[in-house]
Amino acid sequence: MEFSIKQGNPDSMKSGCVVVGVFEGGKLSAAAQAIDKAAQHALSDLTKRGDMSGKAATTLLLHKLPGVAAERVLLVGLGKPAELNHKISLEILDATFKALNSTPAKDAALYITDEGVGNDAAWVIKQAVFTAAEQAFRADGMKSKPGKPATLKHITFASLNKPTAALKNVMEQTAATTRGMELTKTLGNLPGNICTPTYLAAQALALGKAHSSIKTTVLEEKDMQKLGMGSFLSVTRGSEQPAKLITLEYTGAAKTQKPVVLVGKGITFDSGGISLKPGAEMDEMKYDMCGAASVLGVMQAIAEMGLKLNVVGVIPTCENLPSGKATKPGDIVTSMSGQTIEILNTDAEGRLILCDALTYSAKFKPDTVIDIATLTGACVIALGHVAHGMFSNEEKLAQELLAAGEQAHDRAWQLPLWDDYQHLLDSNFADMQNIGGRAGGTITAACFLARFTKEYHWAHLDIAGTAWKSGKHKGATGRPVPMLMQYLINRTASK
Ligand code: BES
Ligand code: MN
Ligand code: ZN
C-alpha cells in the first residue's frame, strides 16, 4: 500500500475513486460542494431525494459523474459534527475503506482531512493509514491457494488546502509503522511448528542484514548458562527446540545517548509445561510470542524511518512444553540476578524468561526499559480486549506511554505496582515464588518483574488481551506497535 498527500480540486482529480463527505441532514462538505458544482447538482439532488442521509459511516458509490474526472465518487456520511468522537471517526474510516475495497479501483483520493471526519488532520491521517493497511492485510499465506491481494494499492490524501510538511511526515511515519505491524501480525499468526525460537532468530538476523543501522546477536543456551540464566533455561528444559536470546541494537543517534530497551516475551508455544493448560483454545498459545513479534515490528519500522534514537530489542525465546526433562512444580532455580525462585506453576513461565532478560538488559546502560508480554489471562479478565495493562516504576514514563497510546489510538490502562502486593510472592523455601494466587494475577506478575528492574526506569505492558483476536476473526492485531512507535517518535521530538 502506497500513500501520498496533495492539494487539488475534487472535480479534476484523476483517480479510481474520489471520496467526499456529507453531513447528516444533507449539508455537503467543501470538497463535496466542488463535485456538486461540476456535476450540475448531482449530489444535492441526491441528498434532497433522501438517497444519502449523511448518517455517520453510511456510504454511497456513484459512477462516472458528468464533469468529474474520477471514475467513481464515494459519498461518506459524517454524521452530526457535534456528536463526532474518536469512535465515530474510526467507524467512518472503516466504512470508507470497506466501500473502496468492494470496488475495482486501484487508487483513491480521499478528502477527509479538511473537515468532518475528525477534528485533527494528523489523527485522521494516522487512523486512515492504519485502517487501510488493516483491511489490506491477508493472513492466508499458508493456504495452498491464497486469496487475491487487495486491489486498492494507492491512497492519496487530497485536500483543498496545501498540506503541511508535518502532515506528510505523519503519513510516512504511520505507513512505516503499518509495515512493522504487518511483520508483527504475520509472525504472530504463524503456527508454532514453523515459528520456532530458531525461526524468530533468523527473522532478527534478516532485519540486521537488511538495515545497516541494526546489529543482531543471538545467544545460545550454553552462553545463557555462562551468564547464569537459570530461570530462563528452566522454561526450555522440556522442549526439543533450542532456546535463543536475541538482541537487536539499533543506532540512530550518538553512541553516547542511552538507549531505550524493548524486551519482548517470545514463547513460541505455551502448553503450560507440567502444569498443563486445558485443551480448549490451546492453539492460541502460538500467540505467546506476540511481545517478541512487536519488538521486531518496531525495530523494522524505526530502521526504515531512520529514527534519531538508540533502541535495543531483547527477545528471550523458547517453547514451554512438558517432558521427562521439564521443570516441575516445586523446583527451585537461580536467576541471573542471583535471586532464587520456587516454581509453583510451570505455566507462569513468561515472568521466568523475562526476569533474566530484564537483568541482562542492564548491560546496555538503558535510559528506559519497556517489556511487552502476553503475560496473564487475568489481564484479559480485567481489561478485556481494548486496553493493554501498563505498569511502571516511574510516573513520568507511565504518563508518556499513556499519552502515546491515546495519540495512536492504541491505548493502555495503568494498574498499581504497590508494595502491598509483594508479600503474595513470599516463598518458604526460596527468595520468591513464581505465582501470587488468583487475586490480582496481573498485578502480582508485574510485581514479580519489578524485583528485577530496580536499577532503571521500567514499564511493563501486559498485552494478553490485545495482541490477537479470537473466534471467527482470529488473528494477530499488530498491537502495541502503534503505541510504542508513537512513544519513540515523541521522544525524538522532545530531545
Ligand atoms: N501466556 C499465558 C497468559 C495468557 C493466557 C495470555 C491466556 C492470553 C490468554 C501465561 O504464560 C500464563 O499461562 N499465565 C498464567 C499465570 C498463572 C499460572 C499464574 C495464567 O494467566 O493463567
Ligand atoms: Mn503460561
Ligand atoms: Zn505464556
XYZ file of C-alpha atoms and ligand atoms in Angstrom:
519
model
C 0.000 0.000 0.000
C 1.327 3.405 -1.005
C 0.282 6.758 0.384
C 0.700 10.295 -0.859
C -0.666 13.675 0.062
C -1.544 16.615 -2.195
C -3.657 19.680 -2.848
C -6.144 19.581 -5.708
C -9.671 20.107 -6.955
C -12.016 17.175 -6.321
C -13.687 17.503 -9.748
C -10.462 17.461 -11.767
C -8.659 14.853 -9.602
C -7.765 11.851 -11.773
C -8.458 8.823 -9.624
C -10.226 5.476 -9.445
C -12.421 6.991 -6.755
C -12.751 10.381 -5.097
C -14.078 10.259 -1.528
C -16.004 13.241 -0.138
C -18.083 13.718 2.992
C -21.741 14.581 3.546
C -23.038 15.737 6.934
C -26.207 14.396 8.496
C -29.122 16.397 7.180
C -27.550 16.645 3.723
C -25.060 19.512 4.103
C -22.159 18.899 1.737
C -18.536 19.218 2.816
C -16.471 21.772 0.875
C -14.990 19.030 -1.319
C -18.454 17.583 -1.983
C -19.695 21.064 -2.915
C -16.958 21.319 -5.568
C -18.084 17.990 -7.067
C -21.711 19.066 -6.850
C -20.976 22.245 -8.784
C -19.030 20.449 -11.515
C -21.672 17.709 -11.814
C -24.676 20.031 -12.122
C -26.068 19.466 -8.613
C -25.958 15.663 -8.824
C -25.064 15.434 -5.133
C -27.508 17.982 -3.746
C -30.270 16.299 -5.799
C -29.328 13.005 -4.220
C -29.405 14.291 -0.671
C -32.700 16.120 -1.309
C -34.276 12.908 -2.605
C -33.028 11.095 0.525
C -30.621 8.715 -1.224
C -27.823 9.860 1.109
C -28.774 10.878 4.643
C -25.273 11.725 5.764
C -25.636 9.461 8.825
C -22.178 8.625 10.171
C -20.439 5.704 8.410
C -23.031 5.272 5.647
C -21.674 5.278 2.090
C -22.985 5.719 -1.442
C -20.947 4.877 -4.530
C -21.565 6.885 -7.721
C -20.190 6.140 -11.179
C -18.994 8.472 -13.922
C -20.496 11.756 -12.789
C -20.592 14.340 -15.602
C -17.912 16.994 -15.229
C -15.889 14.867 -12.784
C -12.535 13.412 -13.831
C -12.520 10.462 -11.399
C -14.125 7.171 -12.435
C -16.124 6.975 -9.214
C -17.240 9.234 -6.395
C -17.799 7.755 -2.944
C -20.031 9.763 -0.629
C -19.365 9.124 3.027
C -21.745 10.059 5.820
C -20.058 12.186 8.505
C -22.982 12.367 10.943
C -23.508 15.402 13.154
C -20.354 17.466 13.818
C -21.371 17.976 17.466
C -21.564 14.213 18.037
C -18.232 13.377 16.426
C -15.741 11.495 18.587
C -12.820 9.098 18.008
C -15.052 6.037 17.946
C -17.342 7.522 15.295
C -14.340 8.767 13.266
C -12.986 5.223 13.213
C -16.365 3.846 12.132
C -16.427 6.370 9.269
C -12.917 5.352 8.172
C -13.711 1.651 8.432
C -16.853 2.041 6.303
C -14.957 4.196 3.784
C -12.261 1.597 3.178
C -14.777 -1.270 3.146
C -16.667 0.554 0.393
C -13.449 1.316 -1.519
C -12.285 -2.286 -1.222
C -15.554 -3.509 -2.712
C -14.827 -1.566 -5.932
C -12.181 -2.457 -8.545
C -10.472 0.926 -8.002
C -6.693 0.627 -7.761
C -6.285 4.086 -6.292
C -8.412 6.585 -4.416
C -8.242 10.266 -3.442
C -9.710 10.929 -0.019
C -10.873 14.409 1.004
C -11.062 13.557 4.679
C -8.598 15.859 6.392
C -10.252 19.230 5.694
C -13.405 18.822 7.774
C -15.831 16.306 9.169
C -14.002 13.015 9.732
C -12.152 14.255 12.789
C -11.060 17.461 14.416
C -7.357 16.866 13.968
C -5.961 16.205 10.479
C -2.881 14.352 11.789
C -5.057 11.999 13.818
C -7.330 11.336 10.832
C -4.399 10.573 8.512
C -2.857 8.241 11.094
C -6.058 6.294 11.596
C -6.830 6.214 7.864
C -3.410 4.668 7.182
C -3.959 2.097 9.963
C -7.428 1.224 8.643
C -6.288 0.935 5.019
C -3.392 -1.328 5.998
C -5.535 -3.473 8.306
C -8.112 -4.099 5.567
C -5.371 -4.911 3.042
C -3.676 -7.410 5.360
C -4.059 -11.070 4.402
C -3.496 -13.993 6.771
C -3.917 -16.794 4.245
C -0.277 -17.192 3.230
C -0.320 -20.831 4.366
C -3.348 -21.871 2.305
C -2.497 -23.920 -0.782
C -4.430 -21.341 -2.803
C -4.172 -17.947 -1.067
C -6.927 -15.436 -1.899
C -6.418 -12.338 -4.020
C -4.472 -9.432 -2.555
C -6.375 -6.154 -2.181
C -6.874 -4.248 -5.453
C -6.614 -0.850 -3.786
C -2.908 -0.027 -3.873
C -2.548 3.735 -3.677
C -4.219 6.213 -1.338
C -3.966 9.952 -1.870
C -4.889 12.225 0.996
C -6.270 15.052 -1.069
C -7.059 18.467 0.274
C -8.397 21.823 -0.851
C -5.566 23.344 1.168
C -1.823 22.937 0.828
C -0.700 20.049 3.047
C 1.979 20.859 5.610
C 5.330 19.068 5.792
C 4.357 17.899 9.283
C 1.245 16.174 7.938
C 3.268 14.434 5.224
C 5.721 13.313 7.890
C 2.907 11.828 9.989
C 1.636 9.948 6.942
C 5.061 8.493 6.150
C 5.810 7.543 9.743
C 2.442 5.840 10.068
C 2.962 3.944 6.802
C 6.296 2.628 8.145
C 4.517 1.731 11.395
C 1.919 -0.325 9.483
C 4.694 -2.229 7.700
C 6.162 -3.018 11.107
C 2.712 -4.162 12.253
C 2.451 -6.430 9.214
C 5.646 -8.185 10.294
C 4.265 -8.443 13.848
C 0.949 -9.877 12.617
C 2.495 -12.325 10.171
C 4.892 -13.706 12.788
C 2.105 -13.876 15.379
C -0.188 -15.833 13.082
C 2.478 -18.369 12.101
C 1.990 -21.726 13.812
C 4.355 -22.996 16.487
C 5.781 -25.715 14.231
C 7.117 -23.034 11.874
C 7.662 -20.019 14.102
C 10.167 -21.626 16.496
C 12.811 -19.757 18.534
C 15.267 -20.540 15.714
C 12.834 -19.017 13.197
C 12.491 -15.825 15.255
C 16.296 -15.615 15.486
C 16.516 -15.955 11.688
C 13.992 -13.113 11.309
C 16.049 -10.917 13.628
C 19.243 -11.721 11.726
C 17.462 -10.873 8.454
C 16.494 -7.461 9.888
C 20.163 -6.906 10.745
C 21.126 -7.810 7.174
C 18.500 -5.533 5.624
C 19.390 -2.480 7.748
C 22.979 -1.396 8.412
C 21.671 0.506 11.464
C 20.710 -2.796 13.176
C 23.207 -5.223 14.676
C 21.699 -8.581 15.638
C 23.290 -11.042 18.054
C 21.904 -14.449 19.013
C 22.978 -16.140 22.247
C 22.688 -19.940 22.528
C 21.794 -21.997 25.606
C 25.468 -22.542 26.510
C 26.001 -18.757 26.514
C 22.963 -18.288 28.757
C 24.312 -20.989 31.062
C 27.513 -18.970 31.434
C 25.507 -15.844 32.204
C 23.668 -17.730 34.939
C 20.202 -17.515 33.392
C 18.827 -20.407 35.432
C 15.311 -19.018 35.377
C 15.047 -18.643 31.583
C 16.690 -22.025 30.997
C 14.256 -23.767 33.370
C 11.406 -22.961 30.956
C 13.016 -24.521 27.874
C 14.025 -27.776 29.599
C 11.006 -29.730 28.308
C 11.485 -28.642 24.696
C 13.463 -30.185 21.827
C 13.860 -26.750 20.226
C 16.891 -24.747 21.364
C 16.147 -21.513 23.254
C 17.618 -18.267 21.917
C 18.346 -14.882 23.425
C 18.155 -12.379 20.582
C 19.405 -8.791 20.766
C 18.951 -6.179 18.057
C 20.897 -2.970 18.566
C 19.634 -0.033 16.506
C 21.892 3.010 16.396
C 20.138 6.149 15.181
C 21.812 8.706 17.476
C 25.213 9.372 19.012
C 26.651 6.278 20.703
C 26.723 8.235 23.961
C 22.922 8.545 24.008
C 21.446 5.947 26.357
C 19.093 3.536 24.575
C 15.500 2.562 25.122
C 15.475 -1.216 25.596
C 12.401 -3.151 24.454
C 12.106 -6.660 25.897
C 9.591 -8.969 24.175
C 8.262 -12.277 25.539
C 8.947 -14.901 22.882
C 7.254 -18.131 23.976
C 6.614 -19.702 20.555
C 4.173 -22.147 22.141
C 2.901 -22.202 25.708
C 1.366 -25.539 26.673
C 1.749 -24.655 30.336
C 4.510 -27.270 30.758
C 3.946 -29.842 33.528
C 1.189 -27.523 34.825
C -0.520 -28.351 31.522
C -3.197 -25.982 30.242
C -6.715 -27.259 29.483
C -7.236 -28.214 25.825
C -9.815 -25.632 24.765
C -8.294 -22.934 22.555
C -4.791 -24.073 23.378
C -3.844 -23.377 19.746
C -3.970 -19.685 20.623
C -0.860 -20.130 22.727
C 1.100 -19.893 19.458
C 0.460 -16.169 20.032
C 2.549 -16.221 23.208
C 5.414 -14.693 21.196
C 3.481 -11.559 20.225
C 5.595 -9.408 22.555
C 8.687 -10.581 20.673
C 6.947 -10.004 17.331
C 6.033 -6.458 18.360
C 9.678 -5.741 19.199
C 10.704 -6.985 15.729
C 7.952 -4.858 14.133
C 9.152 -1.753 15.979
C 12.802 -2.404 15.091
C 11.908 -2.707 11.408
C 9.806 0.475 11.451
C 12.387 2.640 13.233
C 15.154 1.406 10.923
C 13.021 2.203 7.874
C 12.303 5.679 9.253
C 15.851 6.288 10.411
C 14.534 7.476 13.766
C 17.157 9.553 15.606
C 17.319 7.461 18.739
C 19.130 4.406 20.066
C 16.923 1.386 20.668
C 17.821 -2.148 21.721
C 15.453 -5.078 21.248
C 15.929 -8.032 23.612
C 13.991 -11.222 22.901
C 14.148 -14.266 25.156
C 12.511 -17.055 23.146
C 11.739 -20.729 23.777
C 8.864 -23.212 23.995
C 7.065 -24.218 27.193
C 6.396 -27.965 26.924
C 6.106 -30.951 29.277
C 8.545 -33.868 29.084
C 10.637 -36.093 31.354
C 13.211 -33.320 31.476
C 10.743 -30.488 32.053
C 10.839 -28.298 35.149
C 8.377 -29.490 37.825
C 6.208 -27.573 40.284
C 8.285 -27.148 43.434
C 11.597 -26.886 41.573
C 13.826 -24.013 42.698
C 16.033 -22.144 40.221
C 18.580 -19.338 40.470
C 18.020 -16.321 38.209
C 20.808 -14.288 36.611
C 20.261 -11.671 39.331
C 21.158 -14.248 41.981
C 17.631 -14.270 43.404
C 16.166 -17.770 43.776
C 12.673 -18.677 42.555
C 10.377 -21.504 43.633
C 8.385 -22.509 40.550
C 4.954 -23.436 41.874
C 3.275 -23.350 38.472
C 5.213 -24.015 35.266
C 2.501 -22.149 33.327
C 3.690 -18.854 34.849
C 6.695 -19.116 32.510
C 6.664 -15.666 30.905
C 7.992 -13.956 34.019
C 10.686 -16.644 34.301
C 12.181 -15.858 30.893
C 11.584 -12.105 31.233
C 13.317 -11.733 34.591
C 16.635 -12.939 33.181
C 16.188 -10.856 30.015
C 15.482 -7.804 32.211
C 18.614 -8.419 34.299
C 20.598 -8.855 31.073
C 19.186 -5.561 29.719
C 21.085 -3.552 32.357
C 24.251 -4.209 30.343
C 23.038 -1.728 27.713
C 23.013 1.070 30.355
C 19.462 1.912 29.363
C 17.636 5.186 29.786
C 14.369 3.255 29.854
C 13.348 -0.414 29.630
C 9.898 -1.487 28.432
C 8.841 -5.112 28.378
C 5.971 -6.332 26.249
C 4.359 -9.653 27.123
C 1.241 -11.790 26.723
C 1.715 -12.374 30.409
C -1.532 -13.133 32.216
C -5.010 -14.453 31.480
C -6.067 -12.258 34.413
C -5.324 -9.162 32.316
C -7.920 -10.306 29.776
C -10.433 -10.586 32.634
C -9.517 -7.132 33.975
C -9.331 -5.063 30.779
C -10.851 -7.215 28.043
C -9.582 -6.758 24.519
C -9.428 -2.946 24.461
C -6.604 -1.672 26.670
C -3.137 -3.052 27.361
C -2.297 -3.411 31.044
C 0.504 -0.998 31.933
C 2.771 -0.747 34.981
C 5.763 1.449 35.666
C 8.223 2.205 38.435
C 8.478 5.795 37.130
C 5.409 8.007 36.851
C 6.694 10.221 34.016
C 7.308 7.160 31.839
C 3.823 5.867 32.671
C 2.244 9.163 31.598
C 4.280 9.258 28.372
C 3.143 5.768 27.439
C -0.500 6.508 28.245
C -0.339 9.686 26.137
C 1.300 7.858 23.219
C -1.444 5.249 23.402
C -4.113 7.951 23.171
C -2.361 9.670 20.260
C -2.078 6.449 18.275
C -5.436 5.101 19.468
C -3.640 2.032 20.818
C -4.475 2.615 24.431
C -3.169 1.284 27.741
C -4.550 1.468 31.271
C -2.293 1.803 34.298
C -2.511 -0.697 37.158
C -0.830 -0.373 40.582
C 2.619 -1.695 41.341
C 2.286 -1.097 45.081
C 4.478 -2.932 47.580
C 1.288 -4.035 49.333
C 1.069 -6.844 46.769
C 4.678 -8.033 47.089
C 4.090 -10.362 50.077
C 1.911 -12.565 47.884
C 5.131 -13.775 46.240
C 6.757 -14.872 49.531
C 8.079 -18.452 49.490
C 9.042 -20.681 52.423
C 11.999 -22.089 50.534
C 13.297 -19.539 48.013
C 13.580 -15.742 47.683
C 10.201 -15.729 45.945
C 7.659 -17.974 44.272
C 6.580 -17.503 40.677
C 2.833 -17.126 41.333
C 0.831 -14.928 43.690
C -2.536 -16.680 43.649
C -5.702 -15.872 41.707
C -6.401 -12.452 43.197
C -4.744 -9.622 41.281
C -2.936 -12.045 38.967
C -1.859 -9.338 36.523
C -0.503 -7.187 39.343
C 1.445 -9.945 41.104
C 3.028 -10.913 37.753
C 4.178 -7.286 37.336
C 5.366 -7.228 40.979
C 7.487 -10.292 40.221
C 9.158 -8.469 37.293
C 9.633 -5.338 39.428
C 12.089 -7.302 41.594
C 14.450 -7.441 38.597
C 14.140 -3.859 37.325
C 15.211 -1.742 40.275
C 18.255 -0.262 38.509
C 16.452 1.610 35.752
C 13.222 3.303 34.677
C 10.942 0.498 33.583
C 7.452 -0.108 32.249
C 5.638 -3.380 31.655
C 2.908 -3.864 29.039
C 0.628 -6.875 29.509
C -0.813 -7.468 26.022
C -2.585 -10.771 26.771
C -5.967 -9.292 25.775
C -4.857 -7.073 22.911
C -2.214 -8.894 20.856
C -4.668 -11.079 18.964
C -8.354 -11.633 18.294
C -10.135 -14.954 18.923
C -13.118 -16.512 17.200
C -14.173 -16.022 13.607
C -11.757 -13.141 13.085
C -8.876 -14.927 14.800
C -5.630 -13.163 14.050
C -2.818 -11.040 15.438
C -3.581 -7.307 15.778
C -0.085 -5.825 15.488
C -0.604 -4.035 18.807
C 1.136 -2.420 20.690
C 3.401 -1.391 17.780
C 1.431 1.868 17.174
C 1.740 2.913 20.818
C 5.445 2.067 21.057
C 6.207 3.847 17.775
C 4.346 6.949 18.934
C 6.253 6.867 22.227
C 9.613 6.621 20.419
C 8.681 9.324 17.883
C 7.613 11.606 20.753
C 10.972 11.011 22.419
C 12.859 12.216 19.331
C 10.684 15.329 19.246
C 11.339 16.226 22.882
C 15.115 15.649 22.717
N 0.694 -16.962 28.127
C -0.074 -17.094 29.315
C -1.032 -15.927 29.531
C -2.260 -15.892 28.665
C -3.309 -16.757 28.895
C -2.370 -14.940 27.679
C -4.443 -16.667 28.107
C -3.523 -14.846 26.919
C -4.556 -15.726 27.132
C 0.845 -17.162 30.524
O 2.046 -17.802 30.327
C 0.112 -17.944 31.566
O -0.137 -19.093 31.339
N -0.222 -17.298 32.690
C -0.935 -17.939 33.719
C -0.350 -17.492 35.029
C -0.876 -18.240 36.222
C -0.410 -19.683 36.174
C -0.380 -17.564 37.468
C -2.402 -17.526 33.598
O -2.670 -16.394 33.249
O -3.250 -18.381 33.798
Mn 1.870 -19.906 30.606
Zn 2.778 -17.757 28.404
